[in-house]
XYZ file of C-alpha atoms in Angstrom:
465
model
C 7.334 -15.301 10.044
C 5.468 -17.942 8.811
C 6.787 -20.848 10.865
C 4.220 -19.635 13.716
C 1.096 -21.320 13.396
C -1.486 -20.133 15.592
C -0.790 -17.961 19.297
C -3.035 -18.758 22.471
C -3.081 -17.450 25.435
C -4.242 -19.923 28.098
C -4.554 -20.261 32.064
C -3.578 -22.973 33.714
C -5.363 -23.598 37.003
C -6.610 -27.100 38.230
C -10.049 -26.259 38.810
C -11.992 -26.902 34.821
C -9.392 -29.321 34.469
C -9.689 -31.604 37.593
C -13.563 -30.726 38.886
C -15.369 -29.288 35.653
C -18.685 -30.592 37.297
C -18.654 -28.363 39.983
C -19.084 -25.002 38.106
C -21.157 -25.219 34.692
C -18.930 -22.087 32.898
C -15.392 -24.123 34.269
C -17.184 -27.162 32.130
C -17.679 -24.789 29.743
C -13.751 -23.425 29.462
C -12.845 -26.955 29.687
C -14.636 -28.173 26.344
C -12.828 -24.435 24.813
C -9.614 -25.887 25.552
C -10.478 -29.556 24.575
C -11.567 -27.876 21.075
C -8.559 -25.802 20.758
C -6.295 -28.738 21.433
C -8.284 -30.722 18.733
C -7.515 -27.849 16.328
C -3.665 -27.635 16.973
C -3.280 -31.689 16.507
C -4.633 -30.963 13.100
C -2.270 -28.289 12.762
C 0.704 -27.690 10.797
C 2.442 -27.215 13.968
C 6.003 -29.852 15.131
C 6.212 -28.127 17.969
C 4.291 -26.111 21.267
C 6.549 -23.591 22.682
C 5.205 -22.653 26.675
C 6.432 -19.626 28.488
C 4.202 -20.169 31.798
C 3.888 -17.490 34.493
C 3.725 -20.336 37.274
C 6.781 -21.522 36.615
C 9.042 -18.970 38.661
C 12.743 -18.603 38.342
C 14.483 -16.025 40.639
C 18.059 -15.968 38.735
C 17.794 -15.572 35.052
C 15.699 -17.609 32.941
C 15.319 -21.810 32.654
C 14.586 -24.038 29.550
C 13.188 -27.457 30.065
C 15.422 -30.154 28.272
C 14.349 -33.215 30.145
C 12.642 -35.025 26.946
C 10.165 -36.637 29.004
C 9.856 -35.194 32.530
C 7.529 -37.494 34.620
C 5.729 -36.909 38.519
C 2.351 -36.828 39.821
C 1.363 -32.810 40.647
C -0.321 -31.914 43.333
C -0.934 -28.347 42.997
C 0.261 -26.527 46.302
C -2.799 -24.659 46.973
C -5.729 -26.678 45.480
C -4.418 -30.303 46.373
C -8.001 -30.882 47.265
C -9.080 -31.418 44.086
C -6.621 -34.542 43.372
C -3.861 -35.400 41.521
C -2.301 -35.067 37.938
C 0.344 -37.556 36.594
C 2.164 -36.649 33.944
C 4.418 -37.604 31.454
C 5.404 -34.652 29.055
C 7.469 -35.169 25.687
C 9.964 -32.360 25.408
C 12.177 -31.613 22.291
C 15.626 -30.532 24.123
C 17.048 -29.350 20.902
C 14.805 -26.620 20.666
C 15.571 -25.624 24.665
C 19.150 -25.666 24.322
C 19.021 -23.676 21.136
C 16.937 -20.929 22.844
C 19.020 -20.765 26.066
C 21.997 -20.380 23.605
C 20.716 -17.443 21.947
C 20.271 -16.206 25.262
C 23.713 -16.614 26.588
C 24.993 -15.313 23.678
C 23.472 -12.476 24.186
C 24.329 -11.652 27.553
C 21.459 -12.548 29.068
C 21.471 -15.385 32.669
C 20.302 -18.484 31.261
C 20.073 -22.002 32.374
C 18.270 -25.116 31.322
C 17.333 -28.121 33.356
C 17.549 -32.106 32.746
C 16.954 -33.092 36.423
C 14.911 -36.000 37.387
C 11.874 -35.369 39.530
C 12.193 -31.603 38.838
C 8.823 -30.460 39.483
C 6.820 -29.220 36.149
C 4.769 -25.705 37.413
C 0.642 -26.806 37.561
C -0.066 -24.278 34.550
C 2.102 -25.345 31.794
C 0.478 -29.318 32.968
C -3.034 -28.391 32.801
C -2.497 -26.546 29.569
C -1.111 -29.028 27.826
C -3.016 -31.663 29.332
C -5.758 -30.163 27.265
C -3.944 -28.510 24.668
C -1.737 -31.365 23.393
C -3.120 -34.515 24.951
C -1.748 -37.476 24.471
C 1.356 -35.352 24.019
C 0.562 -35.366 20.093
C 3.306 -32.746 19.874
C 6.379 -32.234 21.477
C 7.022 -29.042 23.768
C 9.670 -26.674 24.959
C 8.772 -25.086 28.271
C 10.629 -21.730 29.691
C 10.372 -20.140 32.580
C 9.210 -16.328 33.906
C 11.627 -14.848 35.600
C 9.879 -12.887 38.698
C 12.156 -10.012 38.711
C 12.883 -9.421 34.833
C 10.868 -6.350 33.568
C 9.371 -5.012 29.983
C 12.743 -4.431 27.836
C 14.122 -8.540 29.846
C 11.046 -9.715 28.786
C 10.687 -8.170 25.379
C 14.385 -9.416 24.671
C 13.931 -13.116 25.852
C 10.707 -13.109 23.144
C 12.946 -11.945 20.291
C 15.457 -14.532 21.447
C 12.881 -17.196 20.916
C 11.458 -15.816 17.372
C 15.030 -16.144 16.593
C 15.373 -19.742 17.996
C 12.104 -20.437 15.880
C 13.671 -19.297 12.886
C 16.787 -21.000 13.363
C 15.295 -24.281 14.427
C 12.963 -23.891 11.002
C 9.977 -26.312 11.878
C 6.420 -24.899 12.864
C 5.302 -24.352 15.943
C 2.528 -23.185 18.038
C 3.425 -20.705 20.924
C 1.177 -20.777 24.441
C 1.391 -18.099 26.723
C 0.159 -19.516 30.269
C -1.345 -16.587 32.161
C -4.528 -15.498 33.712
C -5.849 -11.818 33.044
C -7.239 -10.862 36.548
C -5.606 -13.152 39.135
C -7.284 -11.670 42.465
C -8.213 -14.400 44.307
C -11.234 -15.200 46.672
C -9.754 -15.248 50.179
C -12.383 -16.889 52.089
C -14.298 -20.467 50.969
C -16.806 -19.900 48.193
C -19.026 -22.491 46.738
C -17.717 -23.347 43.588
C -20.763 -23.346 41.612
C -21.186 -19.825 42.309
C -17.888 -18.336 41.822
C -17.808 -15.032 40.244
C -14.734 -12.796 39.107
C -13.482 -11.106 42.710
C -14.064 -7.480 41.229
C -16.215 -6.400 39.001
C -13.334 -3.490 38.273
C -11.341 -6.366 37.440
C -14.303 -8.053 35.243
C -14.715 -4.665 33.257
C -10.962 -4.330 32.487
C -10.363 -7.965 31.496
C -13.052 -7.168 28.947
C -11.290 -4.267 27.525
C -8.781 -6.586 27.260
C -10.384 -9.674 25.486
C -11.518 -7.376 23.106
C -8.061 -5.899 21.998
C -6.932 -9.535 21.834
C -9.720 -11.018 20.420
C -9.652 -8.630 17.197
C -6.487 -9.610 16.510
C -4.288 -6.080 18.003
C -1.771 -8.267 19.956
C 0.669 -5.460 19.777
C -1.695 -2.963 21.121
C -2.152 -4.987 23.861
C 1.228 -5.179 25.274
C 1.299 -1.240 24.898
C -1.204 -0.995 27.950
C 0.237 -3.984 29.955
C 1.266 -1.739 33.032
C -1.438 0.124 33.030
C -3.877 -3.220 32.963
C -2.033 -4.818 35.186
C -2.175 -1.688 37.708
C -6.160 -1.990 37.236
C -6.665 -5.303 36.826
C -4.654 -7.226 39.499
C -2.958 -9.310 36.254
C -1.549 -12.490 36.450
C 2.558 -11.583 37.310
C 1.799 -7.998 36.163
C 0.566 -9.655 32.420
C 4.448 -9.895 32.150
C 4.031 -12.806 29.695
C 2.097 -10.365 26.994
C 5.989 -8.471 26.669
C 7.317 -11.782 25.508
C 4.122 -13.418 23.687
C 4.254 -10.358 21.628
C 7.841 -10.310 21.223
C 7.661 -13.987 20.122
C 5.069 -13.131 17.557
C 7.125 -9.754 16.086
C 4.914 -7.386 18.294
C 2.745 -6.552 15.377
C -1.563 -6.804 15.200
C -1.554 -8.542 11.786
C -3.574 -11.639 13.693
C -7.390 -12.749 13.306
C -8.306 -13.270 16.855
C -10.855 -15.824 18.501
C -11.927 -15.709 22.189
C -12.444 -19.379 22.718
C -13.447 -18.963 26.129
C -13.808 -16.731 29.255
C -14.910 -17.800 32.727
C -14.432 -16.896 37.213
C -11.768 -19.689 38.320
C -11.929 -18.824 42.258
C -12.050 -15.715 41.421
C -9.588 -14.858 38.668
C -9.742 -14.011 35.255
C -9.406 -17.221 33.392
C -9.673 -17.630 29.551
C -8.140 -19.014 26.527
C -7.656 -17.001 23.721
C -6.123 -17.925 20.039
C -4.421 -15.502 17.616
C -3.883 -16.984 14.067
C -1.281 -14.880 12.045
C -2.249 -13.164 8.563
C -1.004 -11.869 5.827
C -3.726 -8.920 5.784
C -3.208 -5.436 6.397
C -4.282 -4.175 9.263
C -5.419 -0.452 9.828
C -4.706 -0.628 13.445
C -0.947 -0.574 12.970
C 0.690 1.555 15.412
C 4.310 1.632 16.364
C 5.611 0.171 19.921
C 4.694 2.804 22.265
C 2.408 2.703 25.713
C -0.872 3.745 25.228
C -3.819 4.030 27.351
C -7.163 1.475 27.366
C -8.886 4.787 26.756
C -6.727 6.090 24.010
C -6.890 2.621 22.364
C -10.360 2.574 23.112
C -10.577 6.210 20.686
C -8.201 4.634 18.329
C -8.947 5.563 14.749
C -10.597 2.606 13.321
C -14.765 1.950 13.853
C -13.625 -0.875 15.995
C -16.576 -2.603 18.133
C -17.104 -1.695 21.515
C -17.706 -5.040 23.159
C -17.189 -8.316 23.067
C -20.297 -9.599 24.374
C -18.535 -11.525 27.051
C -19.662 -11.656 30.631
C -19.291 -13.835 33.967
C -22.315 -15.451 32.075
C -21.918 -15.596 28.235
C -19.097 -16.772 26.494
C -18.967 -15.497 23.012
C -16.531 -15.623 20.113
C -14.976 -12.138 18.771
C -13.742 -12.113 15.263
C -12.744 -8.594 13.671
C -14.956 -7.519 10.985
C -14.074 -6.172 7.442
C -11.587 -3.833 7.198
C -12.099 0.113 7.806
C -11.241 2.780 5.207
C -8.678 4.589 7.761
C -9.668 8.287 9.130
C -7.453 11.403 7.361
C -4.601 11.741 9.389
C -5.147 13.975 11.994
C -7.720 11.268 13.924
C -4.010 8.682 14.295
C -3.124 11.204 16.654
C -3.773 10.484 20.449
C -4.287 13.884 22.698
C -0.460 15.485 21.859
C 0.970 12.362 20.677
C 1.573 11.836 16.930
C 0.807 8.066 16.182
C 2.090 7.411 12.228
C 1.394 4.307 10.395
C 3.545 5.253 7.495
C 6.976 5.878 9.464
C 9.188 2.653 10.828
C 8.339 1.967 14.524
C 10.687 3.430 17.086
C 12.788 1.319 18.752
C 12.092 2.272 22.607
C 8.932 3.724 23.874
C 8.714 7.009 22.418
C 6.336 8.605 19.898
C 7.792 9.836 16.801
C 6.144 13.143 17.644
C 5.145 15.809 20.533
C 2.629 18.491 19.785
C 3.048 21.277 21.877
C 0.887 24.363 20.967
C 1.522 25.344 17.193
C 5.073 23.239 17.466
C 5.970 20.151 16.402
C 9.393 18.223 18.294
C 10.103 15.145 16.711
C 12.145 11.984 18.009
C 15.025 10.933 16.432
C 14.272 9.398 13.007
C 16.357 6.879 10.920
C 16.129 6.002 7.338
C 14.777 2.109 8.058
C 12.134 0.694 5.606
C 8.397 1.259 7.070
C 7.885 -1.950 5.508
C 10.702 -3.855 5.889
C 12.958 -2.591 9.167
C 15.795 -2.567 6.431
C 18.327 -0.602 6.501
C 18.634 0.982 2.898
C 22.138 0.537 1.788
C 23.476 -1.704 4.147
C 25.670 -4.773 3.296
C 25.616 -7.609 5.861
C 28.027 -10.667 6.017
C 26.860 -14.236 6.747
C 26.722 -13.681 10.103
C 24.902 -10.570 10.144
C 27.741 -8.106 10.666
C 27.555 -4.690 8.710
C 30.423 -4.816 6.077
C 29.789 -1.770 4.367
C 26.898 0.879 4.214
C 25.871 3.682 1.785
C 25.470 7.439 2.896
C 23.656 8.296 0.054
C 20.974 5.981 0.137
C 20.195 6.476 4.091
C 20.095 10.224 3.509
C 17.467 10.123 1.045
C 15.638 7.565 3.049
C 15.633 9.037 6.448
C 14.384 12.465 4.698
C 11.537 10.513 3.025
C 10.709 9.087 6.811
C 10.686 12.845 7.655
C 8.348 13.734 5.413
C 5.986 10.962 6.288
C 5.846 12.136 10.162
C 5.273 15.322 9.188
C 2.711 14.669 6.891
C 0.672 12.497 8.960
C 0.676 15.425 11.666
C -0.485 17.302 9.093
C 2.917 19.581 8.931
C 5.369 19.109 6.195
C 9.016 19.335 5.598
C 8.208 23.067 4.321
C 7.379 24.033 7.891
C 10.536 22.363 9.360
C 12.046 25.039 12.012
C 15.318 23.158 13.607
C 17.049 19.692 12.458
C 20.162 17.977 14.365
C 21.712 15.743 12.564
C 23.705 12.715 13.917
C 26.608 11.088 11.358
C 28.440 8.299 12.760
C 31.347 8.823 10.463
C 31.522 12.600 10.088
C 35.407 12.851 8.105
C 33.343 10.680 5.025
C 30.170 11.129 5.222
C 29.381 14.756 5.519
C 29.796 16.319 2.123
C 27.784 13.262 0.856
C 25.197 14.001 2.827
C 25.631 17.927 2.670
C 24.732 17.590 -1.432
C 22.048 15.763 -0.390
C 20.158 17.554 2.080
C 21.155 20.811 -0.456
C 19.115 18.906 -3.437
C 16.215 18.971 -1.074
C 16.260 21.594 0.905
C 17.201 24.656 -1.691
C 17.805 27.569 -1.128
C 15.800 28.018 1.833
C 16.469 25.382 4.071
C 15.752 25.122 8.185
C 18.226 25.378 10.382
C 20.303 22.999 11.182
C 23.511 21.592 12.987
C 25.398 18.421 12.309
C 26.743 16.577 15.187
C 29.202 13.521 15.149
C 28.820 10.671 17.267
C 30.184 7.194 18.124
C 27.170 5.106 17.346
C 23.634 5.103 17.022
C 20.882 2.244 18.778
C 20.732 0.710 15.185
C 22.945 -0.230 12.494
C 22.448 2.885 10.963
C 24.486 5.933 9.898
C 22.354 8.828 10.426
C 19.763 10.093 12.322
C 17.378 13.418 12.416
C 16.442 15.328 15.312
C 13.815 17.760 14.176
C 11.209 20.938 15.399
C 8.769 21.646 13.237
C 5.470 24.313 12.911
C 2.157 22.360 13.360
């Protein structure tokens, strides 16, 4: 979707905002973020949407719609380093779209025009530098403390949709730290240090899936970075930054800066979107760091960042991809040809000399389309066409298969799902018969009431390795 402009992912604490003089590498983060936020008021960008772990809702989710909420912060645990006034400009239109599209979808959703409603201490610093002079308006929502991966994921869609819908540009912050394990007892400032160096070596596995660009592949090994890491509200906000952004890696990335803030991980991070293919495609499934880390691309193995060097990642040129065998993690068939699942699943097991498939639809690799289908203006499915989804979720078959390096030839056992079995099973009888032969697998056809998509059919399948 082109009407995103550039992603960052920024913290938010006081410290390189407020007292940059008392630690040279929190001057240094500060003149990152004073760079970025000269970049993004040159931007194409009408509009900064903020999803900020620090601002906590309890019930559902909250949209800022005051259009210019006003106070003086005094951050609740660092008041000793002063005050912030602020004066934010906030485009309501864009908040009560988005907690629209969240209503309508079921989902507890609220938005606020109070006066003297406090605004949290990350999204303020981050804009602060980000957007000063408010050069841009904002929308600001909140992260709900108890809402988990699929809440999350969901309330990111919601707001690509709102993005879409409200058709101007717009930059989207995540405000988050990676580590967030704080010092417990007084430190001098100008020797702070990140609290672990566990937590130091993991936010660097980290920068470097981000900063080359693999924003998808980074929310695949949120829990388990979080577990490790100590992450900022579990590194909830990657869910919906990656939702937001169509949880894909087709980004160029930049690490603009990384430094200790008491402690914590603290860094600011931008993702521009591209057209470009990019051979790290996988679909949405949780890996581990160390499975990304054998991934099949010649990817580098650091960043170059430490407590004491801040460097700049960019991705390199493109790799010629590895046959297909390497896109396979231990048992776990990975393809890049196949449309991504649509819960956390791989579309294959391998199991000895077996092969068992997930369930497989006939969506467009490319395009998530559904072949065949006919939608009204409103996005309803009028009318849909056997024939067409047949063929298509064969050829999806065949690509799983052949990227496990199995084909449909050595297919065992397929279950078949039709959602309309009375008129749609000779249809798609002839056409499994056309490519199957004579000497077809097995096979049993079940009717149900639905599937999780607006599709018709699905396969089930067991196949020799």
């Amino acid at each position: 979707m082109d009407l995103i402009t550039n992603v960052y992912i920024a913290a938010g604490q006081p410290h390189f905002y407020l007292a940059p003089e008392k630690n040279p590498r929190w001057a240094e983060l500060r003149e990152a973020y004073v760079r970025a936020g000269e970049e993004i008021a040159k931007s194409d960008a009408e509009l900064i949407l903020v999803y900020s772990t620090q601002w906590f809702s309890v019930i559902g989710h909250l949209f800022q719609v005051d259009p210019k909420p006003a106070w003086t912060l005094v951050d609740q645990n660092w008041y000793e380093y002063g005050e912030i006034p602020y004066e934010l400009r906030v485009d309501p239109a864009f908040g009560e779209l988005y907690c629209e599209l969240a209503r309508e979808k079921g989902m507890q959703a609220s938005t606020v025009n109070y006066r003297g409603f406090p605004v949290d201490t990350g999204t303020v610093v981050a804009m602060k530098l980000l957007n000063p002079g408010n050069a841009k308006p904002i929308s600001i929502v909140s992260c709900n403390i108890y809402a988990e991966r699929e809440e999350t994921r969901r309330l990111g869609a919601l707001g690509r949709e709102a993005i879409r819908k409200h058709g101007r540009k717009i930059a989207v912050v995540l405000v988050s730290n990676l580590s967030n394990r704080y010092h417990v007892t007084e430190i001098d400032p100008a020797e702070d240090r990140i609290s672990s160096q566990k937590d130091h070596e993991w936010n660097e596995k980290m920068l470097e899936i981000l900063g080359d660009g693999r924003l998808q592949e980074a929310t695949e090994v949120v829990r388990q970075f979080a577990d490790e890491a100590n992450a900022d509200m579990g590194f909830k906000g990657l869910w919906w930054l990656g939702a937001v952004a169509g949880e894909t890696n087709r980004f160029r990335g930049k690490v603009h800066g990384y430094a200790p803030v008491w402690g914590t991980g603290a860094a600011l991070i931008e993702l521009t979107p591209t057209d470009e293919p990019r051979e790290f495609e996988k679909e949405y499934d949780e890996l581990s760091l160390d499975e990304l880390a054998a991934a099949e691309t010649e990817a580098p193995q650091s960043t170059g960042l430490s407590t004491h060097n801040v460097t700049a990642f960019r991705p390199g040129p493109a790799a010629v991809p590895d046959p297909p065998a390497a896109r396979q993690s231990s048992n776990r068939v990975l393809s890049t040809r196949a449309p991504k699942p649509v819960g956390a699943y791989p579309h294959a097991r391998r199991i000895g000399s077996m092969l068992f498939l997930s369930g497989i639809g006939p969506r467009d690799p490319v395009t998530n389309e559904v072949p065949g289908n006919v939608l009204d203006d409103n996005g309803k499915l009028v009318s849909y066409d056997l024939e067409q989804q047949a063929r298509a979720v064969i050829a999806n078959l065949e690509r799983v298969l052949e990227e496990a390096g199995s084909s449909v030839e050595k297919l065992v056992d397929v279950t078949v799902f039709l959602t309309d079995m009375e008129r749609d099973f000779q249809t798609f009888n002839d056409v499994w018969a056309e490519r199957f032969g004579s000497d077809p697998p097995a096979r049993t056809t079940v009717g149900v009431d639905s599937l999780p998509t607006p599709i018709a059919i699905e396969f089930k399948a067991i196949a020799e390795a």
